[in-house]
mmCIF file of C-alpha atoms in Angstrom:
data_model
loop_
_atom_site.group_PDB
_atom_site.id
_atom_site.type_symbol
_atom_site.label_atom_id
_atom_site.label_comp_id
_atom_site.label_asym_id
_atom_site.label_seq_id
_atom_site.Cartn_x
_atom_site.Cartn_y
_atom_site.Cartn_z
ATOM 1 C CA MET A 1 64.405 86.703 73.250
ATOM 2 C CA LEU A 2 63.261 89.969 74.029
ATOM 3 C CA THR A 3 62.384 92.084 71.159
ATOM 4 C CA ARG A 4 64.349 95.141 70.428
ATOM 5 C CA ALA A 5 60.666 97.137 71.102
ATOM 6 C CA LEU A 6 60.496 94.741 74.975
ATOM 7 C CA ALA A 7 64.432 95.681 74.944
ATOM 8 C CA LEU A 8 64.085 99.196 74.427
ATOM 9 C CA THR A 9 61.118 99.349 77.068
ATOM 10 C CA SER A 10 63.058 97.502 79.517
ATOM 11 C CA LEU A 11 65.987 100.453 78.949
ATOM 12 C CA LEU A 12 63.375 102.870 79.635
ATOM 13 C CA SER A 13 61.862 100.643 82.791
ATOM 14 C CA CYS A 14 65.643 101.289 84.070
ATOM 15 C CA ALA A 15 65.998 105.590 83.286
ATOM 16 C CA SER A 16 62.393 105.743 84.474
ATOM 17 C CA TYR A 17 63.812 104.332 88.027
ATOM 18 C CA ALA A 18 66.612 106.364 88.014
ATOM 19 C CA ALA A 19 64.373 109.465 87.515
ATOM 20 C CA ALA A 20 62.097 108.168 90.239
ATOM 21 C CA HIS A 21 64.786 107.721 92.346
ATOM 22 C CA PRO A 22 66.948 111.613 92.197
ATOM 23 C CA THR A 23 69.433 111.619 94.039
ATOM 24 C CA SER A 24 70.904 115.795 94.138
ATOM 25 C CA ARG A 25 74.513 116.012 94.641
ATOM 26 C CA SER A 26 76.612 119.193 94.246
ATOM 27 C CA VAL A 27 80.247 119.000 93.626
ATOM 28 C CA SER A 28 81.561 118.932 97.159
ATOM 29 C CA ALA A 29 78.885 117.024 98.912
ATOM 30 C CA ALA A 30 80.437 113.379 98.701
ATOM 31 C CA PRO A 31 77.648 110.660 98.214
ATOM 32 C CA SER A 32 76.628 108.219 101.052
ATOM 33 C CA SER A 33 78.028 105.645 98.399
ATOM 34 C CA TYR A 34 79.671 105.753 95.584
ATOM 35 C CA ALA A 35 79.521 102.376 94.595
ATOM 36 C CA ILE A 36 75.515 103.261 94.481
ATOM 37 C CA TRP A 37 75.503 106.011 92.540
ATOM 38 C CA ALA A 38 78.013 104.698 90.243
ATOM 39 C CA ALA A 39 76.204 101.273 89.662
ATOM 40 C CA ASP A 40 72.720 103.958 89.483
ATOM 41 C CA SER A 41 74.386 105.910 86.907
ATOM 42 C CA ALA A 42 75.382 103.640 84.378
ATOM 43 C CA ILE A 43 71.627 101.615 84.753
ATOM 44 C CA ALA A 44 70.181 105.201 84.212
ATOM 45 C CA ARG A 45 71.964 105.824 80.838
ATOM 46 C CA GLY A 46 71.420 101.922 79.713
ATOM 47 C CA GLN A 47 75.009 100.676 79.748
ATOM 48 C CA GLY A 48 76.050 97.201 80.045
ATOM 49 C CA HIS A 49 72.385 95.820 78.867
ATOM 50 C CA GLY A 50 73.008 93.693 76.155
ATOM 51 C CA LEU A 51 72.470 96.491 73.585
ATOM 52 C CA ASP A 52 74.402 98.973 72.010
ATOM 53 C CA SER A 53 73.931 102.601 71.650
ATOM 54 C CA ASP A 54 71.532 102.028 68.645
ATOM 55 C CA GLY A 55 69.469 99.101 70.408
ATOM 56 C CA ASN A 56 71.173 96.535 68.603
ATOM 57 C CA VAL A 57 72.641 93.277 70.849
ATOM 58 C CA GLN A 58 75.738 93.378 71.306
ATOM 59 C CA LEU A 59 78.099 90.426 73.177
ATOM 60 C CA SER A 60 80.584 92.588 74.823
ATOM 61 C CA TYR A 61 83.285 91.971 77.602
ATOM 62 C CA GLU A 62 82.363 95.647 79.165
ATOM 63 C CA HIS A 63 78.811 94.643 80.138
ATOM 64 C CA GLY A 64 80.504 91.279 81.705
ATOM 65 C CA GLU A 65 82.505 93.413 83.751
ATOM 66 C CA LEU A 66 79.310 95.296 84.486
ATOM 67 C CA GLN A 67 77.649 92.858 85.515
ATOM 68 C CA TRP A 68 79.871 90.842 87.700
ATOM 69 C CA ALA A 69 80.083 94.173 89.651
ATOM 70 C CA LEU A 70 75.821 94.364 90.102
ATOM 71 C CA ARG A 71 76.070 90.733 91.436
ATOM 72 C CA LEU A 72 78.409 91.942 94.117
ATOM 73 C CA LEU A 73 76.977 95.180 94.558
ATOM 74 C CA TYR A 74 73.276 92.874 94.535
ATOM 75 C CA GLU A 75 74.503 90.702 97.360
ATOM 76 C CA SER A 76 75.710 93.436 99.542
ATOM 77 C CA THR A 77 72.744 95.756 99.683
ATOM 78 C CA GLY A 78 69.999 93.266 98.774
ATOM 79 C CA ASN A 79 68.765 95.705 96.185
ATOM 80 C CA GLU A 80 66.818 93.995 93.657
ATOM 81 C CA THR A 81 67.198 96.711 91.446
ATOM 82 C CA TYR A 82 70.702 95.624 90.352
ATOM 83 C CA TYR A 83 69.856 91.864 89.968
ATOM 84 C CA ASP A 84 66.635 92.397 87.865
ATOM 85 C CA TYR A 85 69.167 94.467 85.555
ATOM 86 C CA ILE A 86 71.477 91.604 85.127
ATOM 87 C CA VAL A 87 68.397 89.449 84.218
ATOM 88 C CA SER A 88 67.409 91.978 81.745
ATOM 89 C CA GLY A 89 70.794 92.385 79.940
ATOM 90 C CA ALA A 90 71.509 88.699 79.633
ATOM 91 C CA THR A 91 67.847 87.942 78.381
ATOM 92 C CA ASN A 92 68.737 90.446 75.628
ATOM 93 C CA ILE A 93 71.539 88.296 74.463
ATOM 94 C CA ILE A 94 69.955 84.361 74.309
ATOM 95 C CA GLU A 95 67.412 83.201 72.701
ATOM 96 C CA ASP A 96 64.665 81.170 74.052
ATOM 97 C CA ASP A 97 66.271 78.068 73.773
ATOM 98 C CA GLY A 98 69.906 79.844 75.346
ATOM 99 C CA SER A 99 71.313 80.117 72.054
ATOM 100 C CA VAL A 100 73.906 83.520 72.354
ATOM 101 C CA LEU A 101 73.335 86.100 70.167
ATOM 102 C CA ASP A 102 76.294 87.903 68.331
ATOM 103 C CA TYR A 103 78.370 85.328 68.740
ATOM 104 C CA VAL A 104 80.841 84.513 66.303
ATOM 105 C CA PRO A 105 82.420 81.030 67.337
ATOM 106 C CA GLU A 106 85.007 81.461 64.264
ATOM 107 C CA GLU A 107 86.507 84.214 65.555
ATOM 108 C CA ASN A 108 87.652 83.017 68.702
ATOM 109 C CA GLN A 109 87.750 85.839 70.616
ATOM 110 C CA LEU A 110 87.980 85.049 74.202
ATOM 111 C CA ASP A 111 86.743 88.542 74.782
ATOM 112 C CA SER A 112 83.155 86.906 73.980
ATOM 113 C CA ILE A 113 83.518 84.857 77.030
ATOM 114 C CA ARG A 114 83.409 87.340 79.636
ATOM 115 C CA VAL A 115 79.735 87.485 79.806
ATOM 116 C CA GLY A 116 79.642 83.463 80.518
ATOM 117 C CA PRO A 117 80.108 84.021 83.824
ATOM 118 C CA THR A 118 76.667 85.898 83.709
ATOM 119 C CA PHE A 119 74.790 83.068 82.167
ATOM 120 C CA LEU A 120 76.528 80.972 85.135
ATOM 121 C CA TYR A 121 75.095 82.760 87.746
ATOM 122 C CA LEU A 122 72.063 83.102 86.391
ATOM 123 C CA TYR A 123 71.628 79.133 85.603
ATOM 124 C CA GLU A 124 72.756 79.132 89.534
ATOM 125 C CA THR A 125 70.119 81.215 90.786
ATOM 126 C CA THR A 126 66.717 80.660 88.670
ATOM 127 C CA GLY A 127 67.695 76.584 87.799
ATOM 128 C CA ASP A 128 66.513 77.640 84.137
ATOM 129 C CA GLU A 129 68.430 75.166 81.714
ATOM 130 C CA LYS A 130 68.710 78.152 79.320
ATOM 131 C CA TRP A 131 71.378 79.961 80.749
ATOM 132 C CA LYS A 132 73.428 76.207 81.204
ATOM 133 C CA THR A 133 72.864 76.300 77.595
ATOM 134 C CA ALA A 134 73.975 79.921 76.762
ATOM 135 C CA ALA A 135 77.236 78.928 79.337
ATOM 136 C CA ASP A 136 77.913 75.480 77.482
ATOM 137 C CA THR A 137 78.108 76.956 74.125
ATOM 138 C CA LEU A 138 80.812 79.272 75.351
ATOM 139 C CA ARG A 139 82.782 76.536 77.585
ATOM 140 C CA ALA A 140 82.786 74.483 73.959
ATOM 141 C CA GLN A 141 85.014 77.454 72.438
ATOM 142 C CA LEU A 142 87.847 76.283 75.102
ATOM 143 C CA ASP A 143 87.884 72.902 73.746
ATOM 144 C CA VAL A 144 88.705 74.348 70.274
ATOM 145 C CA HIS A 145 90.151 77.788 70.558
ATOM 146 C CA PRO A 146 93.243 77.747 69.088
ATOM 147 C CA ARG A 147 96.676 77.817 71.012
ATOM 148 C CA THR A 148 100.246 78.582 70.896
ATOM 149 C CA GLU A 149 102.745 75.504 70.832
ATOM 150 C CA GLU A 150 102.865 75.625 74.847
ATOM 151 C CA GLY A 151 99.482 75.221 74.880
ATOM 152 C CA GLN A 152 98.271 79.517 75.693
ATOM 153 C CA PHE A 153 94.968 80.398 74.342
ATOM 154 C CA TRP A 154 95.174 82.729 71.159
ATOM 155 C CA HIS A 155 93.741 86.377 72.199
ATOM 156 C CA LYS A 156 91.597 85.732 68.724
ATOM 157 C CA THR A 157 91.661 84.918 65.695
ATOM 158 C CA ARG A 158 92.831 87.576 63.955
ATOM 159 C CA TYR A 159 95.790 87.441 66.364
ATOM 160 C CA PRO A 160 97.223 84.528 65.897
ATOM 161 C CA GLU A 161 100.087 83.377 68.304
ATOM 162 C CA GLN A 162 99.357 85.723 70.393
ATOM 163 C CA GLY A 163 98.366 85.815 74.434
ATOM 164 C CA TRP A 164 97.600 89.102 75.802
ATOM 165 C CA LEU A 165 97.024 89.573 79.949
ATOM 166 C CA ASP A 166 93.517 90.925 78.497
ATOM 167 C CA GLY A 167 92.508 87.360 77.489
ATOM 168 C CA ILE A 168 93.457 85.876 81.389
ATOM 169 C CA TYR A 169 90.535 88.070 82.493
ATOM 170 C CA MET A 170 88.421 87.475 80.005
ATOM 171 C CA GLY A 171 88.374 84.036 79.439
ATOM 172 C CA ASP A 172 89.752 82.297 82.741
ATOM 173 C CA ILE A 173 87.496 83.350 85.322
ATOM 174 C CA PHE A 174 85.019 82.045 83.833
ATOM 175 C CA TYR A 175 86.865 78.740 82.649
ATOM 176 C CA ALA A 176 87.119 78.338 86.243
ATOM 177 C CA GLN A 177 83.761 78.828 87.006
ATOM 178 C CA TYR A 178 82.271 76.588 84.854
ATOM 179 C CA THR A 179 84.949 73.892 86.089
ATOM 180 C CA ALA A 180 83.691 74.526 89.823
ATOM 181 C CA GLN A 181 80.049 75.150 89.608
ATOM 182 C CA LEU A 182 79.686 72.456 86.874
ATOM 183 C CA GLU A 183 82.961 70.352 86.474
ATOM 184 C CA PRO A 184 84.675 70.127 89.712
ATOM 185 C CA ASP A 185 86.299 67.067 89.180
ATOM 186 C CA ASN A 186 88.003 67.882 85.884
ATOM 187 C CA ILE A 187 91.092 68.011 86.551
ATOM 188 C CA THR A 188 92.986 68.403 83.319
ATOM 189 C CA ALA A 189 90.325 71.789 82.853
ATOM 190 C CA TRP A 190 92.269 72.993 86.736
ATOM 191 C CA ASP A 191 95.679 72.397 85.478
ATOM 192 C CA ASP A 192 94.531 73.761 81.591
ATOM 193 C CA ILE A 193 93.922 77.126 84.370
ATOM 194 C CA ASN A 194 96.647 76.715 86.251
ATOM 195 C CA LEU A 195 99.165 76.649 82.586
ATOM 196 C CA GLN A 196 97.293 79.569 80.990
ATOM 197 C CA PHE A 197 98.423 82.026 83.944
ATOM 198 C CA GLU A 198 102.119 80.673 83.911
ATOM 199 C CA LEU A 199 102.432 80.934 80.478
ATOM 200 C CA MET A 200 101.106 84.566 80.629
ATOM 201 C CA TYR A 201 103.247 85.314 83.920
ATOM 202 C CA ASP A 202 106.372 83.265 82.321
ATOM 203 C CA ASN A 203 106.717 85.338 79.196
ATOM 204 C CA THR A 204 105.597 88.755 79.579
ATOM 205 C CA LEU A 205 107.448 88.887 83.245
ATOM 206 C CA GLN A 206 110.101 92.107 82.487
ATOM 207 C CA SER A 207 113.339 91.185 84.450
ATOM 208 C CA THR A 208 115.329 93.808 82.846
ATOM 209 C CA ALA A 209 115.180 97.726 82.190
ATOM 210 C CA ALA A 210 113.590 97.758 78.652
ATOM 211 C CA ASN A 211 112.868 101.212 79.133
ATOM 212 C CA ASN A 212 113.218 104.222 81.846
ATOM 213 C CA THR A 213 112.379 102.212 84.667
ATOM 214 C CA ASN A 214 111.890 98.020 85.346
ATOM 215 C CA ILE A 215 109.165 97.767 87.947
ATOM 216 C CA GLY A 216 109.150 93.898 87.587
ATOM 217 C CA LEU A 217 105.437 94.020 86.366
ATOM 218 C CA LEU A 218 103.507 92.074 82.798
ATOM 219 C CA TYR A 219 104.065 93.392 79.397
ATOM 220 C CA HIS A 220 100.957 94.015 77.939
ATOM 221 C CA GLY A 221 101.420 90.535 75.727
ATOM 222 C CA TYR A 222 103.433 88.586 73.807
ATOM 223 C CA ASP A 223 104.024 86.563 70.404
ATOM 224 C CA TYR A 224 105.129 82.952 70.882
ATOM 225 C CA SER A 225 106.114 82.938 67.148
ATOM 226 C CA GLN A 226 107.913 86.858 67.633
ATOM 227 C CA ALA A 227 106.297 87.777 64.243
ATOM 228 C CA GLN A 228 105.172 90.918 64.848
ATOM 229 C CA THR A 229 107.402 93.923 64.728
ATOM 230 C CA TRP A 230 107.277 94.730 68.226
ATOM 231 C CA ALA A 231 107.787 91.344 69.774
ATOM 232 C CA SER A 232 111.198 90.831 71.376
ATOM 233 C CA SER A 233 113.540 88.505 71.062
ATOM 234 C CA ASP A 234 113.926 86.395 74.089
ATOM 235 C CA ARG A 235 110.161 86.080 74.792
ATOM 236 C CA GLY A 236 108.440 87.921 71.812
ATOM 237 C CA HIS A 237 106.599 90.477 74.495
ATOM 238 C CA SER A 238 105.167 93.418 73.818
ATOM 239 C CA PRO A 239 107.683 96.169 74.449
ATOM 240 C CA GLU A 240 105.384 98.367 77.642
ATOM 241 C CA ILE A 241 103.719 97.868 80.548
ATOM 242 C CA TRP A 242 100.102 99.259 80.018
ATOM 243 C CA ASP A 243 97.949 99.915 83.103
ATOM 244 C CA ARG A 244 95.000 98.284 81.783
ATOM 245 C CA ALA A 245 96.124 95.048 80.564
ATOM 246 C CA MET A 246 97.891 94.706 84.155
ATOM 247 C CA GLY A 247 94.842 95.897 85.951
ATOM 248 C CA TRP A 248 92.737 93.034 84.172
ATOM 249 C CA TYR A 249 95.870 90.271 85.152
ATOM 250 C CA MET A 250 95.147 91.484 88.962
ATOM 251 C CA MET A 251 91.114 91.647 88.893
ATOM 252 C CA ALA A 252 91.354 87.992 87.074
ATOM 253 C CA LEU A 253 94.292 86.643 89.740
ATOM 254 C CA VAL A 254 91.628 87.886 93.017
ATOM 255 C CA ASP A 255 88.611 86.482 91.231
ATOM 256 C CA THR A 256 90.032 83.245 90.369
ATOM 257 C CA LEU A 257 91.814 82.824 93.645
ATOM 258 C CA ASP A 258 88.323 82.409 94.863
ATOM 259 C CA ILE A 259 87.018 80.184 92.931
ATOM 260 C CA VAL A 260 89.836 77.066 92.239
ATOM 261 C CA PRO A 261 90.456 74.804 94.909
ATOM 262 C CA ALA A 262 92.271 75.904 98.153
ATOM 263 C CA ASP A 263 94.511 72.793 97.467
ATOM 264 C CA SER A 264 95.304 72.941 93.804
ATOM 265 C CA THR A 265 98.046 73.635 92.018
ATOM 266 C CA ALA A 266 96.374 76.600 90.250
ATOM 267 C CA HIS A 267 95.178 78.016 93.859
ATOM 268 C CA ALA A 268 99.268 77.693 94.722
ATOM 269 C CA THR A 269 100.295 79.040 91.280
ATOM 270 C CA LEU A 270 97.897 81.892 91.376
ATOM 271 C CA LEU A 271 98.893 83.165 94.902
ATOM 272 C CA SER A 272 102.084 83.309 94.334
ATOM 273 C CA GLN A 273 101.699 85.676 91.219
ATOM 274 C CA LEU A 274 99.637 87.635 93.268
ATOM 275 C CA THR A 275 101.816 88.113 96.672
ATOM 276 C CA ASP A 276 104.759 89.051 93.770
ATOM 277 C CA LEU A 277 103.397 91.187 92.135
ATOM 278 C CA ALA A 278 101.145 93.038 94.470
ATOM 279 C CA PRO A 279 103.857 95.160 95.900
ATOM 280 C CA LYS A 280 105.585 96.125 92.426
ATOM 281 C CA VAL A 281 101.776 97.241 91.745
ATOM 282 C CA VAL A 282 101.907 99.759 94.506
ATOM 283 C CA ALA A 283 105.435 100.916 94.110
ATOM 284 C CA ALA A 284 104.774 101.349 90.368
ATOM 285 C CA ALA A 285 102.566 104.371 91.704
ATOM 286 C CA ASP A 286 102.923 108.336 91.316
ATOM 287 C CA PRO A 287 104.529 109.072 94.549
ATOM 288 C CA ASP A 288 102.557 112.316 94.890
ATOM 289 C CA ALA A 289 99.002 111.102 92.966
ATOM 290 C CA GLY A 290 99.554 107.926 94.418
ATOM 291 C CA VAL A 291 97.669 106.447 90.809
ATOM 292 C CA TRP A 292 99.260 105.134 88.293
ATOM 293 C CA TRP A 293 100.717 106.122 84.477
ATOM 294 C CA LEU A 294 98.864 104.938 81.266
ATOM 295 C CA VAL A 295 102.254 103.282 80.075
ATOM 296 C CA MET A 296 103.924 101.906 83.467
ATOM 297 C CA SER A 297 107.278 101.224 81.740
ATOM 298 C CA GLN A 298 107.439 104.775 81.307
ATOM 299 C CA PRO A 299 106.640 107.515 84.264
ATOM 300 C CA GLY A 300 106.896 110.160 83.652
ATOM 301 C CA ARG A 301 107.624 110.832 80.218
ATOM 302 C CA GLU A 302 105.844 113.391 78.122
ATOM 303 C CA GLY A 303 102.726 113.000 76.794
ATOM 304 C CA ASN A 304 102.023 110.110 79.928
ATOM 305 C CA TYR A 305 98.890 110.470 81.857
ATOM 306 C CA PHE A 306 97.060 109.293 85.100
ATOM 307 C CA GLU A 307 94.538 106.598 83.607
ATOM 308 C CA SER A 308 91.479 105.720 85.585
ATOM 309 C CA SER A 309 90.482 102.235 84.398
ATOM 310 C CA GLY A 310 93.644 100.680 85.330
ATOM 311 C CA ALA A 311 93.438 102.592 88.712
ATOM 312 C CA ALA A 312 90.619 101.545 89.550
ATOM 313 C CA MET A 313 91.179 97.436 88.343
ATOM 314 C CA PHE A 314 94.607 97.988 90.637
ATOM 315 C CA VAL A 315 92.636 99.565 93.455
ATOM 316 C CA TYR A 316 89.558 96.490 93.543
ATOM 317 C CA ALA A 317 92.348 93.618 93.231
ATOM 318 C CA LEU A 318 94.684 94.693 95.999
ATOM 319 C CA LEU A 319 91.703 95.838 98.626
ATOM 320 C CA LYS A 320 90.400 91.961 97.790
ATOM 321 C CA GLY A 321 93.552 90.767 97.824
ATOM 322 C CA VAL A 322 94.254 92.368 101.351
ATOM 323 C CA ARG A 323 90.549 91.226 102.331
ATOM 324 C CA GLU A 324 90.455 88.162 101.292
ATOM 325 C CA GLY A 325 93.841 87.387 103.006
ATOM 326 C CA TYR A 326 95.945 86.900 99.488
ATOM 327 C CA VAL A 327 98.433 89.587 100.054
ATOM 328 C CA ALA A 328 99.865 90.270 103.077
ATOM 329 C CA ASP A 329 99.458 93.794 104.640
ATOM 330 C CA ALA A 330 100.193 93.781 108.437
ATOM 331 C CA ASP A 331 101.689 97.409 109.286
ATOM 332 C CA GLY A 332 98.322 98.470 106.515
ATOM 333 C CA SER A 333 100.891 100.034 104.216
ATOM 334 C CA ILE A 334 98.950 98.389 101.226
ATOM 335 C CA VAL A 335 95.697 99.863 102.657
ATOM 336 C CA ALA A 336 96.795 103.437 102.994
ATOM 337 C CA ALA A 337 98.311 103.340 99.620
ATOM 338 C CA VAL A 338 95.271 102.257 97.804
ATOM 339 C CA SER A 339 93.260 104.371 99.946
ATOM 340 C CA LYS A 340 95.379 106.922 98.911
ATOM 341 C CA ALA A 341 94.572 106.477 95.155
ATOM 342 C CA TYR A 342 90.845 105.711 95.987
ATOM 343 C CA GLU A 343 90.416 109.382 96.994
ATOM 344 C CA TYR A 344 92.703 110.452 93.729
ATOM 345 C CA MET A 345 89.809 109.248 91.869
ATOM 346 C CA VAL A 346 86.884 111.054 93.461
ATOM 347 C CA ASP A 347 88.507 114.078 93.470
ATOM 348 C CA ASN A 348 89.703 113.948 89.909
ATOM 349 C CA TRP A 349 87.827 111.348 87.975
ATOM 350 C CA VAL A 350 84.060 111.452 89.518
ATOM 351 C CA GLU A 351 81.962 114.624 88.147
ATOM 352 C CA ASP A 352 78.450 115.322 89.270
ATOM 353 C CA ALA A 353 76.070 115.014 85.802
ATOM 354 C CA GLY A 354 73.507 117.403 87.543
ATOM 355 C CA ASP A 355 70.996 115.094 87.255
ATOM 356 C CA GLY A 356 71.546 113.149 89.801
ATOM 357 C CA THR A 357 74.176 110.806 88.129
ATOM 358 C CA MET A 358 77.787 110.634 87.836
ATOM 359 C CA ASN A 359 80.157 110.909 85.058
ATOM 360 C CA TRP A 360 83.185 109.213 84.443
ATOM 361 C CA GLU A 361 86.042 110.768 83.284
ATOM 362 C CA ALA A 362 89.754 109.699 81.992
ATOM 363 C CA THR A 363 89.167 106.247 80.607
ATOM 364 C CA VAL A 364 91.308 105.109 77.309
ATOM 365 C CA SER A 365 88.627 103.985 74.531
ATOM 366 C CA VAL A 366 91.130 101.133 73.866
ATOM 367 C CA GLY A 367 94.621 99.426 73.644
ATOM 368 C CA SER A 368 95.861 97.289 71.404
ATOM 369 C CA LEU A 369 99.073 95.046 70.186
ATOM 370 C CA SER A 370 97.520 95.102 66.601
ATOM 371 C CA GLY A 371 100.684 98.348 65.216
ATOM 372 C CA ALA A 372 103.601 99.560 66.786
ATOM 373 C CA SER A 373 102.685 98.921 70.416
ATOM 374 C CA ASP A 374 104.877 101.339 71.770
ATOM 375 C CA PHE A 375 104.505 104.080 73.805
ATOM 376 C CA ASP A 376 103.424 106.960 71.047
ATOM 377 C CA TYR A 377 100.451 104.945 70.425
ATOM 378 C CA TYR A 378 99.608 104.317 73.468
ATOM 379 C CA ILE A 379 99.443 107.800 74.186
ATOM 380 C CA SER A 380 97.731 108.486 71.072
ATOM 381 C CA VAL A 381 94.073 106.913 72.152
ATOM 382 C CA ASP A 382 91.109 109.003 73.308
ATOM 383 C CA THR A 383 90.064 109.131 76.822
ATOM 384 C CA VAL A 384 86.248 108.540 76.648
ATOM 385 C CA GLU A 385 83.679 109.720 79.240
ATOM 386 C CA ASN A 386 82.057 106.821 81.465
ATOM 387 C CA ASP A 387 83.581 104.695 79.175
ATOM 388 C CA LEU A 388 82.233 101.271 81.103
ATOM 389 C CA LYS A 389 86.047 99.631 81.270
ATOM 390 C CA GLY A 390 86.580 102.119 83.619
ATOM 391 C CA LEU A 391 83.124 102.505 85.038
ATOM 392 C CA ALA A 392 82.250 99.070 85.998
ATOM 393 C CA ALA A 393 86.081 98.957 87.659
ATOM 394 C CA PHE A 394 85.262 102.288 90.055
ATOM 395 C CA LEU A 395 82.059 100.490 90.738
ATOM 396 C CA LEU A 396 84.108 97.092 91.886
ATOM 397 C CA ALA A 397 86.958 99.620 93.670
ATOM 398 C CA SER A 398 84.467 101.132 95.802
ATOM 399 C CA ILE A 399 82.277 98.096 96.856
ATOM 400 C CA GLU A 400 86.170 96.612 98.260
ATOM 401 C CA TYR A 401 86.323 100.586 99.605
ATOM 402 C CA GLU A 402 83.351 101.216 101.012
ATOM 403 C CA GLN A 403 83.844 97.485 103.252
ATOM 404 C CA LEU A 404 87.068 99.256 104.828
#
C-alpha cells in the first residue's frame, strides 16, 4: 500500500495536473464537456481518492461511485488521467497482498461493497491477483450477510431486518459483476440477485396515496420486522419517497441490466421494474422546473426543495435506459423531459469556482431510516457543496447527456 506520504504526494500530483491544465470559464461560457469539467474538478480537489479530508484511509461508497464514473469517462475519452486516478485511489485502500483497509466485516455494511466493482475492473485490466483478493474479501461478506426471513440483505448490522433502496446499488451491482466475471455459471447467485430486487420492489412500491399524492414509486426502505416506529402496517415500508434512494435504485437497475445474462430471470425482473418505474419517475418531475423534489411523495409542500443528487441520478438512469433500449421512447418524450432536467441542473447547480474548477450545489448530505424518517427529518438535513454523491452522479448524467 502507499504510505500516507506517498498518498498525499499522489493527491498533490492530481492537483498539479489540474493546475497545469487551466480552464478559464466564465459563468456564461459553457464548457465543451461538463463531464470532463466535473471529473477534473473532483480530481483537483482530491475527492474519491481512497482518503478522507485528513489523509486517512477511507473505504467509501462515494469513492466507488466516482470511480465507476471515471471508468466510463476514461473509456469514452481515452484520457489515462482518469484510469490512473482510479488505480491510485484504489491502491490507497488495500495492502500489497490485497487486504482491504478500513473494512470491518462484523458491521455487515452493504455500503462498503460499492468499491468492489473497482477491484474487479482493475483485476480485469491488470491481471494483478491483489485486486481479485480484495474483491474476494467483499464477496465473502455476502455469503454470511444477515438477511430477513424472506432473504433480503439487511442494510447493515445496526439496521436489523431493514432493506433500503440504497443497499441495492451498494451491493448488487458488485454481486452481479463478480458473478459475471468470476462465476458466470453460478445459478444460485443469479437467482439471489434476482431475489434482492424482487423483495425490495415488492416491499417498498407505493400502492396507495399514503401522503399527498400517489406516484407509484418506491419508499426509501422497509423494516421486515415492523419494529420501527415508521414501519407501515402492511409491509413495514418507510413513510416517504426520498429522491436519492429512488435514484440509487434506478441507477442499480440500468447498471445491473448491463451485467446479468440476457436470458436470465434476473434480466426479465429488472427490465420489468425499469419499464414500470421509468415513466413514473418522468411524471414525478415538477412540470415547470423539470426536476424532482427532495421528498417526492410531498411535492410542493413548504420546506421541500429541488435536490441535485437524485435529479442527476434520474437523468443518468433514464438516458442510459433509453440508449440501451431498455426503456421505450418512440416519440422522444422521455429524452426531451430528461434534457429539460439536465439543463436545469447546469443552470442552477453548476457554479464556476473561478480557478478552472466547478462547484456542485444542492446535494443533501445524508438520508437515513435511523430516526423518524418523516418529511420533517428529510428537509432538516443540510445540503453540502461538492458532495461526491451528487457530483459523481452529475458526471454520470453528463456522460450520458453528451452522447445524445
